[in-house]
XYZ file of C-alpha atoms in Angstrom:
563
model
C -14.818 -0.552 31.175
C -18.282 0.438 31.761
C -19.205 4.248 30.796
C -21.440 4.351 34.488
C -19.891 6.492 36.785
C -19.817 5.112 40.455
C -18.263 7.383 42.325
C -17.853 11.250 41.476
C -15.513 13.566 43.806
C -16.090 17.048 42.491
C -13.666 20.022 43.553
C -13.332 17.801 47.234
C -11.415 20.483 49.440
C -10.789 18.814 53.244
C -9.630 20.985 55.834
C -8.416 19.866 59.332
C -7.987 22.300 62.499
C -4.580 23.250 63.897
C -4.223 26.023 66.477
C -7.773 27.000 66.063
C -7.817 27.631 62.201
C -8.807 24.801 59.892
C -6.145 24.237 57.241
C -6.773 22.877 54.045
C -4.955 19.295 53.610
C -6.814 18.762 50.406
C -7.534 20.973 47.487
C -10.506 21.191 45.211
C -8.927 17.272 43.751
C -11.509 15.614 41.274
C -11.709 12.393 39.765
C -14.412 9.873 38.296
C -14.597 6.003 39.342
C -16.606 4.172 36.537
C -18.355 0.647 37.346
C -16.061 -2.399 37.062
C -12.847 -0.412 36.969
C -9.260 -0.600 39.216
C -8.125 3.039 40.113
C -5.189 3.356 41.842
C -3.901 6.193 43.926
C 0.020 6.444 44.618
C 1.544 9.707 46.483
C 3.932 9.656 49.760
C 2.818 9.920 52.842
C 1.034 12.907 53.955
C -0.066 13.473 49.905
C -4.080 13.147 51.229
C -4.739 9.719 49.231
C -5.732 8.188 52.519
C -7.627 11.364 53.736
C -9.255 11.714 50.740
C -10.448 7.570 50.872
C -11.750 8.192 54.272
C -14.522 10.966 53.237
C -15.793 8.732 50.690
C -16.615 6.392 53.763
C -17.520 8.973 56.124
C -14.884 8.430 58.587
C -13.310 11.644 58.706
C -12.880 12.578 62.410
C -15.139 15.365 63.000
C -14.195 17.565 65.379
C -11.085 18.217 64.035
C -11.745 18.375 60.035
C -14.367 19.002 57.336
C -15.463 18.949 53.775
C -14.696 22.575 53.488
C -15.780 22.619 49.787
C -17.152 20.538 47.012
C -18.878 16.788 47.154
C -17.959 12.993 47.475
C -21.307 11.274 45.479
C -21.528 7.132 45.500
C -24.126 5.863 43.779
C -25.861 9.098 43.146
C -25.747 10.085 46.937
C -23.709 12.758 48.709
C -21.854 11.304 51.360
C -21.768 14.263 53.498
C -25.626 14.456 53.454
C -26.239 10.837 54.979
C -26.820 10.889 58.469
C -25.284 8.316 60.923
C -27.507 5.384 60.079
C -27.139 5.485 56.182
C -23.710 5.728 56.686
C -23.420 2.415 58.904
C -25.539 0.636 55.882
C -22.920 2.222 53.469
C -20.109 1.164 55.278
C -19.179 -2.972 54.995
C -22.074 -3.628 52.571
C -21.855 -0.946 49.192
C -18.420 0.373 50.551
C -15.790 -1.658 51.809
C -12.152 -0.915 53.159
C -9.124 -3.168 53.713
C -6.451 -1.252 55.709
C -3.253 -1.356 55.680
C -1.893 -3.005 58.734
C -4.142 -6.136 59.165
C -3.454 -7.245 62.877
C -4.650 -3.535 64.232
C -7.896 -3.857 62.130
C -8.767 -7.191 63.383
C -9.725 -7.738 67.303
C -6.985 -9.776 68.858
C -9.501 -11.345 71.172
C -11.749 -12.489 68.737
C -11.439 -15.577 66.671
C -10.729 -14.949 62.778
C -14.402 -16.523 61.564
C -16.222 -14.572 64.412
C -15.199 -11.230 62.967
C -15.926 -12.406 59.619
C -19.254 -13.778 60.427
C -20.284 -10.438 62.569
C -20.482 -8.505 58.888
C -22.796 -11.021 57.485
C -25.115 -10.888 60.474
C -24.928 -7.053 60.760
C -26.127 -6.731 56.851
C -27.914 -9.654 55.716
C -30.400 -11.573 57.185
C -28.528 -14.721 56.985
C -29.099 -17.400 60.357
C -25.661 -18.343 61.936
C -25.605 -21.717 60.056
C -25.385 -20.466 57.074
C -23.306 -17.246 58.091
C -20.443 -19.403 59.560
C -21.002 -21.483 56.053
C -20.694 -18.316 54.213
C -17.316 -17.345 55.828
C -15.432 -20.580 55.484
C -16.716 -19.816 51.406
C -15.116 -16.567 51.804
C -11.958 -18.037 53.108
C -12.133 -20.113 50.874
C -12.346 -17.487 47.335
C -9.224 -15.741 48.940
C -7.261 -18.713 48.929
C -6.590 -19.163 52.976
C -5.722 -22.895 53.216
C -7.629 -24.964 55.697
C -10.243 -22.690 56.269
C -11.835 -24.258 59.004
C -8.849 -24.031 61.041
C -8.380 -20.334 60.415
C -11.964 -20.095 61.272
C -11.073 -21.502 64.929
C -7.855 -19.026 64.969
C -7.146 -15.680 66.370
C -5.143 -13.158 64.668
C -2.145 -13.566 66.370
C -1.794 -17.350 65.199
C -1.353 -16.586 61.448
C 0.435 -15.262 59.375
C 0.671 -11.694 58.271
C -0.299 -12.773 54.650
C -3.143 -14.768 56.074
C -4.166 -11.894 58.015
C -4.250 -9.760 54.730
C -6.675 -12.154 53.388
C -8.936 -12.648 56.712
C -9.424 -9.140 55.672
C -10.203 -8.979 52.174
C -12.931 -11.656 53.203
C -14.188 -9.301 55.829
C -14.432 -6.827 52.831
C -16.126 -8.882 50.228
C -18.558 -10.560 52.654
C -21.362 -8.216 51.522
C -20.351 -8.218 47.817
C -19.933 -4.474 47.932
C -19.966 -1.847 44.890
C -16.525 -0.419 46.100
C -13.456 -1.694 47.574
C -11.103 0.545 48.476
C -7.606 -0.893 49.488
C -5.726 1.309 51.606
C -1.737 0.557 51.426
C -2.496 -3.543 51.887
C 0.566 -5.368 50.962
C 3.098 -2.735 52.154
C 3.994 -5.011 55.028
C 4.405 -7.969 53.567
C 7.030 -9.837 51.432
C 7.116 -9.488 47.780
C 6.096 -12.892 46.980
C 2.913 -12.579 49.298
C 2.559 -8.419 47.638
C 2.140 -10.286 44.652
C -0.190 -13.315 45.776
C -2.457 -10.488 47.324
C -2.638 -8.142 44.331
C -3.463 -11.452 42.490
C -6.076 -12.236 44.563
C -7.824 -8.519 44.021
C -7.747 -8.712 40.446
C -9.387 -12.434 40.500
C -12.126 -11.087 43.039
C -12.931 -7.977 40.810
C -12.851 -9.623 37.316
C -15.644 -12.467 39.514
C -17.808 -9.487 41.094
C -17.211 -6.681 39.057
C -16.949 -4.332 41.796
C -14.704 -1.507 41.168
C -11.530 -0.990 43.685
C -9.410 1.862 44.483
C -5.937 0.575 45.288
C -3.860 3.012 47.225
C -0.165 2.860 47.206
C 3.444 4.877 47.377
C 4.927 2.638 44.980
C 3.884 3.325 41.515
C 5.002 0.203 39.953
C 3.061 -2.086 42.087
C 0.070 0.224 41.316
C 0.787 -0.197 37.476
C 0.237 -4.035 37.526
C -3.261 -4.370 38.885
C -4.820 -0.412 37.647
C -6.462 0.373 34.952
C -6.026 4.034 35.854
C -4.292 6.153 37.652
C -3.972 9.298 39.790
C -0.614 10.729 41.222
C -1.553 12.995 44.442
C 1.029 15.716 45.601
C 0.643 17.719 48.895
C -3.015 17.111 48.714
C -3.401 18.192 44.954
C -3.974 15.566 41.832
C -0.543 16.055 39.707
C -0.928 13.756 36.902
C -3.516 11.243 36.137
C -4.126 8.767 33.437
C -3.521 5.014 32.099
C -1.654 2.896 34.282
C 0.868 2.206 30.615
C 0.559 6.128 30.250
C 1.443 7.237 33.863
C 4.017 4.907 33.955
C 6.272 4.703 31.283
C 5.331 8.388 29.659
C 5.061 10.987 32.943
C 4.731 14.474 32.716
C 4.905 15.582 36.443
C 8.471 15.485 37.967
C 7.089 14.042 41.051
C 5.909 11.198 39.119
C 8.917 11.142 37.048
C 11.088 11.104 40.826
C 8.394 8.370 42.207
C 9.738 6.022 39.192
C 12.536 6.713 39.590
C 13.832 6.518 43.326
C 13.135 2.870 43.234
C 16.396 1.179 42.964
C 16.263 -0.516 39.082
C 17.080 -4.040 38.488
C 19.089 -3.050 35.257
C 21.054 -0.442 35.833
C 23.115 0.746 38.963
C 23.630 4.442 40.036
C 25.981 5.469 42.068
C 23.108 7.596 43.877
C 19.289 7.492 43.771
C 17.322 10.308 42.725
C 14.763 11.907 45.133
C 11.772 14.300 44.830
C 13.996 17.074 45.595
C 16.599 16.516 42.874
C 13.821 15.723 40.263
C 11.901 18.903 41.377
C 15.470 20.716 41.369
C 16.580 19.052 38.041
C 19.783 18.118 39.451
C 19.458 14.457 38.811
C 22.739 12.811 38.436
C 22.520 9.690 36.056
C 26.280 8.503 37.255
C 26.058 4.511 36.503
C 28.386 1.976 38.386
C 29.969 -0.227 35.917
C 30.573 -3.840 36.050
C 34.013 -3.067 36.011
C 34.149 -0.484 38.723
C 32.362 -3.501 40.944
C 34.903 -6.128 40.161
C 37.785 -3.936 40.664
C 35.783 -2.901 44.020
C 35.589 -6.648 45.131
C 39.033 -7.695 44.180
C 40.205 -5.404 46.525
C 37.933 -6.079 48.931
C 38.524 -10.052 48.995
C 42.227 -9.515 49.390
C 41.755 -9.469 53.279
C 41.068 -11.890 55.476
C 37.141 -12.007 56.148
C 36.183 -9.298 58.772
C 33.057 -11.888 60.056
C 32.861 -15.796 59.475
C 29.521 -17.718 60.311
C 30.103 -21.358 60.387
C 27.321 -24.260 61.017
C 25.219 -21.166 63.193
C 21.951 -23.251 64.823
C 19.686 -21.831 66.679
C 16.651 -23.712 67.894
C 13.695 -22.943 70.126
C 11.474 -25.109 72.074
C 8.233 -25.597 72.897
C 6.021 -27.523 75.312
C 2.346 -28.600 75.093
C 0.491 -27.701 78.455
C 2.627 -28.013 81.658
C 4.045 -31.764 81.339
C 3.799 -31.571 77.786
C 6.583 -32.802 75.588
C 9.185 -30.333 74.358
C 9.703 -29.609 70.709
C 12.294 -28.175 68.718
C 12.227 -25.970 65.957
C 15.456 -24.732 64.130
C 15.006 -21.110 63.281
C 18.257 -20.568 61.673
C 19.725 -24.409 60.428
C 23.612 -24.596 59.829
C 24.489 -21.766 58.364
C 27.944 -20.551 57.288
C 29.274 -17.606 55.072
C 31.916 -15.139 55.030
C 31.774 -11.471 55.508
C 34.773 -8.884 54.213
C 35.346 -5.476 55.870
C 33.613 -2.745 53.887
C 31.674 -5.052 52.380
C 27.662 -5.192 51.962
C 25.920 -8.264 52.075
C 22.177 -8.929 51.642
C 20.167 -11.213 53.505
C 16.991 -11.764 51.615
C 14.324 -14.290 51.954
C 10.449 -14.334 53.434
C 9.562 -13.697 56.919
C 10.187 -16.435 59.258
C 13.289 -17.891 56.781
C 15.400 -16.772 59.725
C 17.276 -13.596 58.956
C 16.333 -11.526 61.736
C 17.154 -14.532 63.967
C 20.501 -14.861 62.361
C 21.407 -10.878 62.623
C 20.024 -11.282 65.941
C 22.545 -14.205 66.866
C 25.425 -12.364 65.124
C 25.164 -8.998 67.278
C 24.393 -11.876 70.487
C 21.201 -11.059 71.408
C 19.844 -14.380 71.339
C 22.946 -16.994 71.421
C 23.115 -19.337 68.874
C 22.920 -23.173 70.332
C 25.139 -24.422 68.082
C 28.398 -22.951 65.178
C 30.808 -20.458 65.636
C 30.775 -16.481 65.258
C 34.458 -15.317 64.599
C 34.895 -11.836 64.380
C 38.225 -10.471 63.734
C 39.807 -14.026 63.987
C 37.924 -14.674 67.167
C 35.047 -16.418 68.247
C 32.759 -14.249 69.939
C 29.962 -16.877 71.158
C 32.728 -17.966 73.651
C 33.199 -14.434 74.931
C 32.827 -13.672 78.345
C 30.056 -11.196 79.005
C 32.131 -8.813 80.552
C 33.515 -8.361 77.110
C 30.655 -8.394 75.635
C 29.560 -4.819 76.335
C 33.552 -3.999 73.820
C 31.836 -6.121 71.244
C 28.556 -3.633 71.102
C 30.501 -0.757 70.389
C 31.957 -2.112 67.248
C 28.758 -4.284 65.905
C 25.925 -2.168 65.494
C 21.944 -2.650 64.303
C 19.502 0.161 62.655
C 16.322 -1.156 63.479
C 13.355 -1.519 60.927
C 11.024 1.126 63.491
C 13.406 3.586 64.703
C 10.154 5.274 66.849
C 9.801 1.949 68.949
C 14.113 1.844 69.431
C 13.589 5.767 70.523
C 12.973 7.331 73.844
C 9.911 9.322 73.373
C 11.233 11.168 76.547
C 14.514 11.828 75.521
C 15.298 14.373 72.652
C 17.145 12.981 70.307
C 20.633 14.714 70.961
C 20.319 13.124 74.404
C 19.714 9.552 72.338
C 22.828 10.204 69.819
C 24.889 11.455 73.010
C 23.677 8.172 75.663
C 25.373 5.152 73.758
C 28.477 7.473 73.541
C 28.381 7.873 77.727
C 27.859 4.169 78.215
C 31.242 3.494 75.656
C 32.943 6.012 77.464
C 33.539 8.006 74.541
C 35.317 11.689 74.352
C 35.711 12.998 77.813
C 33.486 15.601 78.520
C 29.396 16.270 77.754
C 31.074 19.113 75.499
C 32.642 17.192 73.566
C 29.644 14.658 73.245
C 27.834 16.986 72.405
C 30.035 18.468 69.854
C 30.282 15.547 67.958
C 26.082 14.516 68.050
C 25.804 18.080 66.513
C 28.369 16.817 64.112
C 26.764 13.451 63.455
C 23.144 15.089 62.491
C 25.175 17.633 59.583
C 26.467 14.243 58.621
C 23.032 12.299 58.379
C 21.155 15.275 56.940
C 19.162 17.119 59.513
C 21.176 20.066 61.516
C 21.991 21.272 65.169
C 18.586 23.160 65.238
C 17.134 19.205 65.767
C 19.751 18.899 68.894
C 16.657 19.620 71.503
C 13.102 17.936 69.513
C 11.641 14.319 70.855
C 11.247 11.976 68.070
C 7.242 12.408 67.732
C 8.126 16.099 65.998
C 9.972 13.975 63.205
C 8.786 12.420 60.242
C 8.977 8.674 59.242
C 12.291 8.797 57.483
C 13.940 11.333 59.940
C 13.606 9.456 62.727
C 15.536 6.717 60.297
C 18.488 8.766 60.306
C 18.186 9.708 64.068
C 18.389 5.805 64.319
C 21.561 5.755 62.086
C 23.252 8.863 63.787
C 22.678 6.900 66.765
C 23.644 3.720 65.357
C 27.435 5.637 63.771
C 28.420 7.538 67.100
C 29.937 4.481 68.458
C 31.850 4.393 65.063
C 31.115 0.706 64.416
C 33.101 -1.618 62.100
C 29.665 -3.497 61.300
C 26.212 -2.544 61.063
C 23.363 -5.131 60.552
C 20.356 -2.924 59.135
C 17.387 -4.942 59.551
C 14.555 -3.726 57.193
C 15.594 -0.488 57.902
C 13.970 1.187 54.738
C 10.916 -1.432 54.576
C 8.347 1.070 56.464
C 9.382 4.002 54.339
C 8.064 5.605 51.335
C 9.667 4.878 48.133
C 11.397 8.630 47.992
C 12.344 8.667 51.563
C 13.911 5.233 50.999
C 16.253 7.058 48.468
C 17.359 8.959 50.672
C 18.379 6.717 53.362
C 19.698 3.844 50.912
C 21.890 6.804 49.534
C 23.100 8.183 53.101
C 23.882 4.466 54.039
C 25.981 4.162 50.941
C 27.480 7.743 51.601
C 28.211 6.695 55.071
C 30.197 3.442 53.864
C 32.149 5.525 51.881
C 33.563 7.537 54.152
C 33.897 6.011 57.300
C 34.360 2.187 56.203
C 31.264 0.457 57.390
C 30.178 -2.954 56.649
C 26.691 -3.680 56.410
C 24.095 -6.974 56.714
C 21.450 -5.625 55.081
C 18.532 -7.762 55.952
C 15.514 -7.223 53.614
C 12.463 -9.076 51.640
C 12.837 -6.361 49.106
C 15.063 -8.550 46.406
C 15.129 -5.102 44.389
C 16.802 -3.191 47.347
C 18.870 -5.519 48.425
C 20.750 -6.329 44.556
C 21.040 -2.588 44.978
C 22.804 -2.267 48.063
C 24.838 -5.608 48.243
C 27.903 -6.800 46.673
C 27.302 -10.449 47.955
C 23.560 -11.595 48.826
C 22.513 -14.556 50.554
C 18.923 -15.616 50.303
C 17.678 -17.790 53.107
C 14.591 -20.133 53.061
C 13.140 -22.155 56.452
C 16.341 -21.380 58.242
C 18.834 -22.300 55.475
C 21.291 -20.905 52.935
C 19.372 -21.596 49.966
C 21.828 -19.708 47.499
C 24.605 -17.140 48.038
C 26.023 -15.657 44.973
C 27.265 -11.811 43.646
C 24.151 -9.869 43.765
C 24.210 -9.327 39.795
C 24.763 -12.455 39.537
C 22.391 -14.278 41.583
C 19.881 -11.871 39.445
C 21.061 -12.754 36.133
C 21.040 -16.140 36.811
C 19.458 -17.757 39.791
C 20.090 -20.862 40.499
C 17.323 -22.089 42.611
C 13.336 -22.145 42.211
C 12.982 -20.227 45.231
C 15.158 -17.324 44.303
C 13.374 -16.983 40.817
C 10.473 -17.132 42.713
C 11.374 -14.019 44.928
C 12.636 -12.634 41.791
C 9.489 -12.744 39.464
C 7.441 -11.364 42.419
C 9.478 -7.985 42.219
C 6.637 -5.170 41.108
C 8.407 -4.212 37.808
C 4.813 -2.106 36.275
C 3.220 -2.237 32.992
């Protein structure tokens, strides 16, 4: 590592207005970035790491915060002292910032190479020849195949991987001092997560530019860092080594960030969160091999609550008007069996078909071919008059619980509508009653009865979503990447509420995920699907232990395990 400092943040204290009095939202944090060096920067959200990235850019929204105290220096230069010209030269040529959602960064109505090319011609002086020569170079250092053809492409034709990596080249295109990488594989599947953090270190060991990785999940931060810096309600907790910070912490919030991420040794009956780590009532309670297999014997007693057998379904497509119709087979003959109080995982990359499956399984999109039986009957031959019966006892919590929200409605009125429509208890009184009952039960409180879902936080409006999902009192619930969006403490929380809820009122989950970690958690069966098939189905410690085919180890290695 090179002794040169690049970037120096002294006593940085950023302040943002609310009601008329600016509030501090970071305080007096300091920290040194040397040349040629991987910092990363891991905190939940709302910790400042991202407000704190922004000022070193300059893109701090004025009018409604300021550097209330101290300095961001780059190179020698105070940031806040460059006026709106040196900042546009700083910005894409010494500093450079990949975000972290990839298809709001990038103009949908612009072609991939276009966007690319416009950061060449806005800082060098190359002609557009060599620009657009330049780009397909760039695609071709981060690894997009064909090039040329994502050249031609617009965002919405690719992948969210190969969007990832449209933008790293957008980054790089001016070989800049300082990349900073804001949350960029959070998104995506493991196996791509690890493709992408790959990619970084290759880039930086070839340039030598230094990088500031920003995460919530510490052991993904561990395996490409050199340092690291723990941020806590806008404060620096704990900083030091990437082997250091991770396997020797001193804060309890870094201790709880480790450890609320479901392990792939050991199995607790409940995760621990911030609170019980700040608390220190952290409850180490392990769930024994033999506890599971008396768990299971019981369970597989009974006839299967859900069977899946030969499920197709296949969607067409045309080219131009007269063009000929193609098929493609989204889900491909798939069968498997499904107990009552059962959970079983459904892992696999996007577009292997799992949504489409869950999907076909609560009949929201039909399958065209196989059988559904639930309860001994097969409900793709229902009539849809009984269709609306089915709903009530087949559930889903959806992966963004804001989009599946009224913003209109407060979120008593949500919990109480799906019990209206079932025809459930006979008065509003008694609706009511029992929402006020249902939010005690998922963690939040009668005094949330009358808010709209924009006053809630990220994993809050999670648990509206399952409060929602449980007043109907389903028999099955498919959860699809319901914890994926959430930070890794949060996710505690709700993996430990779903597991609560199974307990007492029966449930049986799907739990659809790309997070293999999670998921071997959570399930007592998993299934792990690849291009529309079943490409192995075993006991989740099992399938762990001893996977069977190069796909699954493959999903398996890519699981961020840290230093």
């Amino acid at each position: 590592m090179s002794p040169n400092p690049l970037l120096k943040i002294s006593d940085l204290e950023i302040s943002f207005r609310k009601d008329g009095i600016m509030v501090p939202v970071i305080r007096k944090i300091s920290y040194t970035l040397f040349q040629d060096e991987i910092l990363g920067i891991v905190g939940e959200s709302g910790s400042g790491k991202s407000v704190s990235s922004l000022a070193i850019m300059g893109l701090l929204p004025r009018n409604i915060s300021q550097i209330t105290n101290g300095s961001v220096e780059f190179a020698g230069k105070n940031v806040a002292n460059l006026n709106n010209k040196e900042l546009q030269n700083l910005r894409g040529k010494e500093v450079s910032m990949i975000f972290q959602e990839p298809m709001s960064s990038l103009n949908p109505s612009l072609k991939c190479g276009f966007q690319v090319q416009e950061i060449l011609h806005r800082h060098t002086a190359l002609p557009k020849q060599a620009a657009r020569a330049e780009t397909i170079s760039l695609f071709e250092r981060v690894k997009l195949q064909d090039p040329e053809s994502v050249y031609n492409k617009y965002p919405h034709q690719i992948s969210g991987g190969q969007k990832q990596r449209v933008m790293i080249a957008m980054a790089i295109a001016c070989k800049p001092k300082l990349l900073i990488a804001d949350e960029p594989t959070t998104a995506l599947d493991v196996t791509v997560q690890k493709e992408i953090i790959l990619l970084l270190k290759e880039l930086q060991q070839q340039t030598g530019m230094s990088i500031i990785f920003i995460s919530h999940d510490l052991s993904l931060v561990s395996e490409i860092a050199d340092r690291v810096l723990v941020m806590y309600k806008g404060e620096i907790v704990e900083q030091g080594t990437s082997i250091d910070v991770f396997h020797n912490p001193t804060h309890m919030y870094t201790k709880a960030l480790i450890s609320s991420r479901p392990s792939l040794d050991v199995r607790l009956r409940r995760l621990p969160t911030i609170k019980d780590y700040l608390e220190q009532t952290v409850n180490n309670d392990v769930v024994t091999n033999e506890m599971r297999a008396s768990n299971h014997a019981e369970l597989y007693k009974a006839p299967p609550l859900l069977e899946v057998r030969n499920v197709e379904k296949e969607y067409f497509s045309s080219a131009g008007l007269f063009g000929k119709k193609t098929g493609f087979k989204a889900v491909n003959d798939v069968s498997f069996k499904l107990y009552e109080g059962e959970t079983l995982g459904l892992v696999g990359e996007s577009g292997c078909g799992k949504s489409t499956l869950g999907n076909a399984i609560l009949l929201l999109d039909k399958p065209t071919a196989g059988q559904i039986f639930y309860r001994g009957k097969d409900i793709t031959e229902l009539p849809s008059s009984d269709v609306k019966n089915l709903r009530r006892e087949i559930q889903i919590i959806f992966q963004d619980p804001y989009s599946s929200l009224n913003p209109r409605i407060p979120v008593g009125k949500a919990i109480m509508e799906p019990m209206q429509v079932h025809n459930l208890y006979k008065t509003e009184k008694e609706r009511k009653a029992k929402t006020l009952e249902i939010l005690e039960r998922v963690g939040l409180g009668a005094e949330f009865f009358n808010r709209y879902p924009h006053e809630f936080s990220g994993g809050q409006r999670q648990r509206i979503g399952i409060a929602r999902t449980i007043a109907l009192q389903p028999k099955l619930i498919v959860c699809d990447e319901s914890v994926s969006a959430l930070d890794i403490s949060v996710q505690a929380q709700v993996l430990n509420l779903l597991n609560e809820l199974k307990e007492n009122f029966g449930f049986t989950y799907i739990f659809i995920s790309h997070d293999l970690a999670v998921v071997k958690y959570m399930s007592d069966q998993i299934v792990v699907m690849n291009k529309g098939k079943i490409e192995e189905m075993a006991d989740a410690d099992v399938l762990y232990a001893n996977p069977q085919s190069d796909y699954t180890r493959r999903l398996i290695d890519a699981i961020p395990k840290g230093k």
